[in-house]
Structures are given as structure tokens and as C-alpha cells.
Amino acid sequence: EQQRQKEEQQRQKEEQQRQKEERERPFRTILDSKVVPPSTDSYIPRNELSDKLKVAVFSQEEDYKDFFISITGNHEVGKSQLIRHVLGGYSGVLEVSVDNDLPPRTAIRSILGVTDDSAVVRAFVEAKSQLGRKPIIIFDVHEQVTNPGVIKGLSNFAKDFGFEKKLVKVLVVCSTAGTAAGITGDGRRVDFFVPQLTREELDSADARRVFEIWHGQRVEDDDVERIFDLVGGRIGNIKDILVFGMHGGPKGTLDKALTWMEQKLLLDVQHYEAIDLSGGFGRKEVCLASWLAHEVARFP
């Protein structure tokens, strides 16, 4: 009988521990979440931009501290790398991807393993208390996200959990200006634009060090100029060219890499033209739109 009682007590103790862990799991998921900072071998420091983003995220200025941050910039300019550089190492940083079939609240409930918003609120309250600051939620909104319900859901989440409940700091990362414009947070928004690297930044010692790692050998000034003429300061495209041209002779292989990128960019333009054509625009309008997009893309 005594043995049976001991076993029952042990079973109850284990059940209590299991229930405790189940209750704590959502907020501990938040506490344990981090973003990995970029490797120093592949990141070109942008100190002024990094400092500005850090101020925007952690600012306690009364007028803006509960606003969400809308981070925008063209494709391949290094938005994600910049965020990882600034927030890498901090606890309580949760990355959330959304798509047309996965609204933000559903995505977060899935990550935390809960079924309703009240459980999400409890998790954020406890995480905020443990951290001594708001947890940070980074929503990555890729260009294919066009569902108006999802876009509105992002706006509502930023307003509800960020501004009204004051439980989290929300960052929304977009490469598409039209999508970013639709995520307003009811006006409680701070806009943060990430420009492409300037020609001067590409000449820095840090940039040339990274280029040499990517390319496997020194990249000459005239080659940097050729790359910049083709893709501007979009660091993702620059990396693609240099990695593609890593093997073989320095000139011939780099020429092939530039030709490959030129063809890739042309296919991208044709892809977007096809989308426009299927939307009812004629060839004349598409050509005009392509010209206009090119002119706009030349400026920050």
C-alpha cells in the first residue's frame, strides 16, 4: 500500500510538472527566440543605418515608442542582414513569416502552440515581464503576399498588440511598396527605408574584404564599376555575381557571371510584364510602366 501511495504521489508530481511546463511553454518560446547575426565574413557594416534602426526599435520617446516600424527597401538591398546585425544576440526576438493563407495571428498562435488570442496575450505579458522590455516581433512579408485580409491583419495586429496593449514591438519588413502602404497600423507607424549601397560604400575596405571572400580573389576597381553599372548597390545581386564568378579565370568567369545576371534580370522584367499584361494592360502601357519603374529604381 505504501509503495502504491508513493507511486501515486510521484505520478501526481510528474503531472503537475508537465502542466507547469505546458503553461510556460508559450512565453518560454518567446524568451528563447533569437535572430542569428550575420557572419563578419559576409556582412558589410552600415554603421549609421544600424544606429538609426537600433534607436527606432528601442526608443522610449513617448510619441513613438508604441508605434510599429515599417522597414522597406528594394529587393536584395540587405534589409534582413541589417536587422540581424542590429538585433542579433537579443533574446525575445520572434521572426514570423506570413503568406496568403497564413494570417499573422494564426502564424503566431502556431509558433506558440496555443489556440486563442487570450493565450497569446498571456504569453506576451509574461515574456515582457521576464525580459524587462517588450518582445520584438519581426513579420517578413514577401512580394507574393497580396491577400487583403492578411495585409489588414498585419495592420490590425501592429495596432492591437503594439500600440493599444503595449505588449510587443512590431517590425514589418516589406520589399513591395504597395504592400507596405497598406499596413498602416491606423497611423501608428514609423517608416524606415533601407537604401541600396552607394558607390562609395562599395569602395570601403570592409566591402572589398567581403567581395574578396565571395569571389575567392581580389576584385578590381573596374570590375566593381561594371557590377555597379548592372545591378547598382543591391548587395544580394552583387554577391550572386561574385560567387558565380568565383571559379576559373578572374576576367572570363566574371564576364560570364555578368552575362548570367543580365539575363536573369531580363527574365524578371519579362515576368512582371506578363503579370501586367494578364491584368489587362496593353504592350504600350507595359513598356511605359517598365520605363517608369526603371527611372524610379535609380533613386533612393
GROMACS .gro file of C-alpha atoms in nm:
model
  300
    1GLU     CA    1   0.000   0.000   0.000
    2GLN     CA    2   0.282   0.239   0.088
    3GLN     CA    3   0.451   0.161  -0.242
    4ARG     CA    4   0.131   0.232  -0.429
    5GLN     CA    5   0.091   0.567  -0.249
    6LYS     CA    6   0.449   0.663  -0.335
    7GLU     CA    7   0.391   0.579  -0.699
    8GLU     CA    8   0.070   0.783  -0.700
    9GLN     CA    9   0.246   1.080  -0.543
   10GLN     CA   10   0.522   1.054  -0.799
   11ARG     CA   11   0.268   1.038  -1.078
   12GLN     CA   12   0.090   1.348  -0.946
   13LYS     CA   13   0.420   1.532  -0.913
   14GLU     CA   14   0.512   1.448  -1.272
   15GLU     CA   15   0.167   1.557  -1.391
   16GLN     CA   16   0.198   1.887  -1.206
   17GLN     CA   17   0.540   1.942  -1.365
   18ARG     CA   18   0.401   1.858  -1.707
   19GLN     CA   19   0.114   2.104  -1.663
   20LYS     CA   20   0.357   2.373  -1.543
   21GLU     CA   21   0.577   2.323  -1.848
   22GLU     CA   22   0.270   2.332  -2.072
   23ARG     CA   23   0.159   2.664  -1.920
   24GLU     CA   24   0.507   2.813  -1.950
   25ARG     CA   25   0.588   2.684  -2.299
   26PRO     CA   26   0.432   2.975  -2.494
   27PHE     CA   27   0.620   3.254  -2.316
   28ARG     CA   28   0.940   3.048  -2.296
   29THR     CA   29   0.919   3.005  -2.673
   30ILE     CA   30   0.928   3.385  -2.697
   31LEU     CA   31   1.214   3.419  -2.447
   32ASP     CA   32   1.424   3.158  -2.628
   33SER     CA   33   1.371   3.313  -2.973
   34LYS     CA   34   1.669   3.496  -3.126
   35VAL     CA   35   1.790   3.601  -3.468
   36VAL     CA   36   2.135   3.491  -3.576
   37PRO     CA   37   2.366   3.784  -3.656
   38PRO     CA   38   2.529   3.776  -3.999
   39SER     CA   39   2.880   3.639  -4.027
   40THR     CA   40   3.152   3.904  -4.031
   41ASP     CA   41   3.280   3.729  -4.343
   42SER     CA   42   2.962   3.814  -4.535
   43TYR     CA   43   2.834   4.140  -4.387
   44ILE     CA   44   2.929   4.492  -4.495
   45PRO     CA   45   2.880   4.721  -4.195
   46ARG     CA   46   2.648   5.019  -4.240
   47ASN     CA   47   2.705   5.184  -3.906
   48GLU     CA   48   2.494   5.496  -3.947
   49LEU     CA   49   2.197   5.295  -4.072
   50SER     CA   50   2.242   5.036  -3.796
   51ASP     CA   51   2.248   5.305  -3.527
   52LYS     CA   52   1.929   5.462  -3.661
   53LEU     CA   53   1.746   5.129  -3.666
   54LYS     CA   54   1.856   5.047  -3.312
   55VAL     CA   55   1.724   5.383  -3.191
   56ALA     CA   56   1.395   5.323  -3.373
   57VAL     CA   57   1.350   4.977  -3.217
   58PHE     CA   58   1.446   5.061  -2.860
   59SER     CA   59   1.340   5.425  -2.842
   60GLN     CA   60   1.144   5.525  -2.533
   61GLU     CA   61   1.035   5.856  -2.683
   62GLU     CA   62   0.678   5.892  -2.568
   63ASP     CA   63   0.531   5.991  -2.905
   64TYR     CA   64   0.671   5.690  -3.092
   65LYS     CA   65   0.771   5.410  -2.856
   66ASP     CA   66   0.449   5.210  -2.915
   67PHE     CA   67   0.443   5.262  -3.294
   68PHE     CA   68   0.539   4.975  -3.521
   69ILE     CA   69   0.830   5.007  -3.764
   70SER     CA   70   0.771   4.958  -4.135
   71ILE     CA   71   1.105   4.854  -4.287
   72THR     CA   72   1.110   4.887  -4.665
   73GLY     CA   73   1.364   4.880  -4.945
   74ASN     CA   74   1.417   4.725  -5.285
   75HIS     CA   75   1.489   4.356  -5.328
   76GLU     CA   76   1.842   4.242  -5.239
   77VAL     CA   77   1.950   4.563  -5.059
   78GLY     CA   78   2.020   4.379  -4.732
   79LYS     CA   79   1.716   4.454  -4.515
   80SER     CA   80   1.726   4.118  -4.338
   81GLN     CA   81   2.103   4.134  -4.289
   82LEU     CA   82   2.073   4.480  -4.135
   83ILE     CA   83   1.802   4.364  -3.894
   84ARG     CA   84   2.004   4.057  -3.795
   85HIS     CA   85   2.310   4.273  -3.739
   86VAL     CA   86   2.119   4.513  -3.510
   87LEU     CA   87   1.911   4.254  -3.320
   88GLY     CA   88   2.141   3.952  -3.327
   89GLY     CA   89   2.204   3.821  -2.978
   90TYR     CA   90   1.895   3.972  -2.819
   91SER     CA   91   1.650   3.731  -2.656
   92GLY     CA   92   1.279   3.759  -2.718
   93VAL     CA   93   1.303   3.832  -3.091
   94LEU     CA   94   1.044   3.627  -3.279
   95GLU     CA   95   1.055   3.600  -3.660
   96VAL     CA   96   0.718   3.531  -3.822
   97SER     CA   97   0.659   3.457  -4.191
   98VAL     CA   98   0.315   3.515  -4.332
   99ASP     CA   99   0.166   3.418  -4.666
  100ASN     CA  100  -0.167   3.450  -4.841
  101ASP     CA  101  -0.310   3.154  -4.648
  102LEU     CA  102  -0.148   3.227  -4.313
  103PRO     CA  103  -0.267   3.545  -4.134
  104PRO     CA  104  -0.034   3.689  -3.868
  105ARG     CA  105  -0.240   3.590  -3.563
  106THR     CA  106  -0.271   3.233  -3.689
  107ALA     CA  107   0.103   3.218  -3.756
  108ILE     CA  108   0.188   3.338  -3.404
  109ARG     CA  109  -0.060   3.101  -3.238
  110SER     CA  110   0.100   2.817  -3.431
  111ILE     CA  111   0.453   2.916  -3.322
  112LEU     CA  112   0.350   2.947  -2.958
  113GLY     CA  113   0.140   2.630  -2.966
  114VAL     CA  114  -0.181   2.797  -2.845
  115THR     CA  115  -0.531   2.818  -2.988
  116ASP     CA  116  -0.664   3.163  -2.898
  117ASP     CA  117  -0.557   3.525  -2.862
  118SER     CA  118  -0.604   3.528  -2.485
  119ALA     CA  119  -0.324   3.271  -2.454
  120VAL     CA  120  -0.107   3.483  -2.686
  121VAL     CA  121  -0.169   3.787  -2.463
  122ARG     CA  122  -0.070   3.591  -2.151
  123ALA     CA  123   0.248   3.474  -2.320
  124PHE     CA  124   0.345   3.826  -2.424
  125VAL     CA  125   0.266   3.968  -2.079
  126GLU     CA  126   0.489   3.711  -1.908
  127ALA     CA  127   0.766   3.744  -2.167
  128LYS     CA  128   0.765   4.123  -2.130
  129SER     CA  129   0.791   4.085  -1.753
  130GLN     CA  130   1.079   3.838  -1.778
  131LEU     CA  131   1.271   4.041  -2.038
  132GLY     CA  132   1.221   4.379  -1.876
  133ARG     CA  133   1.119   4.515  -2.217
  134LYS     CA  134   0.877   4.435  -2.495
  135PRO     CA  135   0.940   4.122  -2.702
  136ILE     CA  136   1.016   4.203  -3.066
  137ILE     CA  137   0.806   4.050  -3.345
  138ILE     CA  138   0.950   4.063  -3.697
  139PHE     CA  139   0.696   3.997  -3.972
  140ASP     CA  140   0.860   3.905  -4.304
  141VAL     CA  141   0.616   3.995  -4.584
  142HIS     CA  142   0.744   3.864  -4.917
  143GLU     CA  143   0.633   4.005  -5.250
  144GLN     CA  144   0.378   3.729  -5.319
  145VAL     CA  145   0.164   3.833  -5.019
  146THR     CA  146  -0.131   4.010  -5.182
  147ASN     CA  147  -0.427   3.883  -4.978
  148PRO     CA  148  -0.604   4.199  -4.850
  149GLY     CA  149  -0.716   4.009  -4.538
  150VAL     CA  150  -0.357   3.919  -4.447
  151ILE     CA  151  -0.236   4.275  -4.511
  152LYS     CA  152  -0.516   4.418  -4.299
  153GLY     CA  153  -0.441   4.154  -4.034
  154LEU     CA  154  -0.081   4.278  -4.009
  155SER     CA  155  -0.202   4.634  -3.968
  156ASN     CA  156  -0.454   4.533  -3.703
  157PHE     CA  157  -0.202   4.321  -3.511
  158ALA     CA  158   0.050   4.607  -3.501
  159LYS     CA  159  -0.218   4.843  -3.371
  160ASP     CA  160  -0.373   4.598  -3.122
  161PHE     CA  161  -0.071   4.425  -2.967
  162GLY     CA  162   0.181   4.704  -3.024
  163PHE     CA  163   0.004   5.035  -2.970
  164GLU     CA  164  -0.307   4.955  -2.768
  165LYS     CA  165  -0.196   4.666  -2.546
  166LYS     CA  166   0.169   4.781  -2.550
  167LEU     CA  167   0.290   4.423  -2.529
  168VAL     CA  168   0.531   4.392  -2.824
  169LYS     CA  169   0.747   4.595  -3.059
  170VAL     CA  170   0.638   4.509  -3.412
  171LEU     CA  171   0.865   4.527  -3.718
  172VAL     CA  172   0.713   4.466  -4.062
  173VAL     CA  173   0.963   4.403  -4.342
  174CYS     CA  174   0.841   4.458  -4.700
  175SER     CA  175   1.007   4.468  -5.041
  176THR     CA  176   0.687   4.582  -5.212
  177ALA     CA  177   0.588   4.945  -5.166
  178GLY     CA  178   0.221   4.876  -5.239
  179THR     CA  179   0.201   4.615  -4.963
  180ALA     CA  180   0.385   4.836  -4.715
  181ALA     CA  181   0.147   5.123  -4.788
  182GLY     CA  182  -0.148   4.903  -4.689
  183ILE     CA  183  -0.002   4.818  -4.347
  184THR     CA  184  -0.073   5.143  -4.164
  185GLY     CA  185  -0.135   5.041  -3.803
  186ASP     CA  186  -0.404   5.307  -3.815
  187GLY     CA  187  -0.132   5.570  -3.849
  188ARG     CA  188   0.086   5.440  -3.564
  189ARG     CA  189   0.382   5.370  -3.787
  190VAL     CA  190   0.746   5.473  -3.815
  191ASP     CA  191   0.887   5.438  -4.169
  192PHE     CA  192   1.242   5.307  -4.205
  193PHE     CA  193   1.386   5.287  -4.555
  194VAL     CA  194   1.692   5.076  -4.637
  195PRO     CA  195   1.865   5.216  -4.948
  196GLN     CA  196   2.098   5.019  -5.166
  197LEU     CA  197   2.469   5.060  -5.105
  198THR     CA  198   2.623   5.368  -5.260
  199ARG     CA  199   2.918   5.353  -5.496
  200GLU     CA  200   3.132   5.498  -5.215
  201GLU     CA  201   3.024   5.221  -4.976
  202LEU     CA  202   3.133   4.962  -5.231
  203ASP     CA  203   3.481   5.116  -5.223
  204SER     CA  204   3.519   5.077  -4.847
  205ALA     CA  205   3.779   4.841  -4.705
  206ASP     CA  206   3.504   4.631  -4.541
  207ALA     CA  207   3.320   4.590  -4.872
  208ARG     CA  208   3.635   4.492  -5.063
  209ARG     CA  209   3.726   4.240  -4.791
  210VAL     CA  210   3.383   4.075  -4.823
  211PHE     CA  211   3.398   4.084  -5.203
  212GLU     CA  212   3.731   3.902  -5.196
  213ILE     CA  213   3.582   3.631  -4.971
  214TRP     CA  214   3.284   3.586  -5.203
  215HIS     CA  215   3.491   3.589  -5.523
  216GLY     CA  216   3.789   3.394  -5.391
  217GLN     CA  217   4.031   3.660  -5.512
  218ARG     CA  218   4.076   4.035  -5.530
  219VAL     CA  219   3.804   4.224  -5.718
  220GLU     CA  220   3.949   4.508  -5.923
  221ASP     CA  221   3.807   4.861  -5.930
  222ASP     CA  222   3.692   4.838  -6.290
  223ASP     CA  223   3.507   4.513  -6.213
  224VAL     CA  224   3.326   4.676  -5.921
  225GLU     CA  225   3.229   4.956  -6.159
  226ARG     CA  226   3.090   4.708  -6.412
  227ILE     CA  227   2.892   4.527  -6.146
  228PHE     CA  228   2.755   4.854  -6.008
  229ASP     CA  229   2.651   4.965  -6.357
  230LEU     CA  230   2.445   4.645  -6.392
  231VAL     CA  231   2.283   4.594  -6.050
  232GLY     CA  232   2.356   4.914  -5.858
  233GLY     CA  233   2.418   4.867  -5.486
  234ARG     CA  234   2.186   4.569  -5.435
  235ILE     CA  235   2.419   4.359  -5.224
  236GLY     CA  236   2.231   4.032  -5.283
  237ASN     CA  237   2.281   4.062  -5.660
  238ILE     CA  238   2.646   4.163  -5.614
  239LYS     CA  239   2.705   3.852  -5.405
  240ASP     CA  240   2.536   3.632  -5.668
  241ILE     CA  241   2.767   3.770  -5.938
  242LEU     CA  242   3.085   3.731  -5.736
  243VAL     CA  243   3.003   3.381  -5.611
  244PHE     CA  244   2.900   3.275  -5.964
  245GLY     CA  245   3.231   3.406  -6.094
  246MET     CA  246   3.440   3.252  -5.817
  247HIS     CA  247   3.581   2.958  -6.015
  248GLY     CA  248   3.820   2.991  -6.305
  249GLY     CA  249   3.992   3.295  -6.451
  250PRO     CA  250   3.920   3.637  -6.299
  251LYS     CA  251   3.802   3.807  -6.619
  252GLY     CA  252   3.642   3.539  -6.832
  253THR     CA  253   3.441   3.391  -6.548
  254LEU     CA  254   3.329   3.733  -6.420
  255ASP     CA  255   3.215   3.818  -6.772
  256LYS     CA  256   3.004   3.503  -6.771
  257ALA     CA  257   2.863   3.594  -6.430
  258LEU     CA  258   2.764   3.941  -6.550
  259THR     CA  259   2.601   3.795  -6.862
  260TRP     CA  260   2.412   3.544  -6.645
  261MET     CA  261   2.287   3.822  -6.416
  262GLU     CA  262   2.186   4.037  -6.712
  263GLN     CA  263   1.976   3.751  -6.849
  264LYS     CA  264   1.827   3.686  -6.505
  265LEU     CA  265   1.724   4.049  -6.466
  266LEU     CA  266   1.570   4.046  -6.813
  267LEU     CA  267   1.363   3.740  -6.720
  268ASP     CA  268   1.246   3.923  -6.406
  269VAL     CA  269   1.130   4.218  -6.618
  270GLN     CA  270   0.950   3.984  -6.859
  271HIS     CA  271   0.785   3.810  -6.562
  272TYR     CA  272   0.643   4.137  -6.430
  273GLU     CA  273   0.542   4.243  -6.781
  274ALA     CA  274   0.348   3.916  -6.815
  275ILE     CA  275   0.170   3.990  -6.488
  276ASP     CA  276   0.079   4.339  -6.611
  277LEU     CA  277  -0.040   4.205  -6.947
  278SER     CA  278  -0.262   3.946  -6.780
  279GLY     CA  279  -0.408   4.230  -6.573
  280GLY     CA  280  -0.546   4.399  -6.882
  281PHE     CA  281  -0.268   4.640  -6.976
  282GLY     CA  282  -0.155   4.660  -7.337
  283ARG     CA  283   0.203   4.647  -7.464
  284LYS     CA  284   0.225   5.026  -7.479
  285GLU     CA  285   0.126   5.063  -7.115
  286VAL     CA  286   0.364   4.785  -7.010
  287CYS     CA  287   0.658   4.949  -7.188
  288LEU     CA  288   0.576   5.281  -7.025
  289ALA     CA  289   0.547   5.114  -6.686
  290SER     CA  290   0.881   4.940  -6.736
  291TRP     CA  291   1.048   5.270  -6.822
  292LEU     CA  292   0.889   5.443  -6.525
  293ALA     CA  293   0.989   5.162  -6.287
  294HIS     CA  294   1.347   5.184  -6.415
  295GLU     CA  295   1.358   5.559  -6.358
  296VAL     CA  296   1.213   5.529  -6.008
  297ALA     CA  297   1.456   5.249  -5.919
  298ARG     CA  298   1.750   5.478  -5.995
  299PHE     CA  299   1.670   5.689  -5.693
  300PRO     CA  300   1.660   5.600  -5.320
   0.00000   0.00000   0.00000
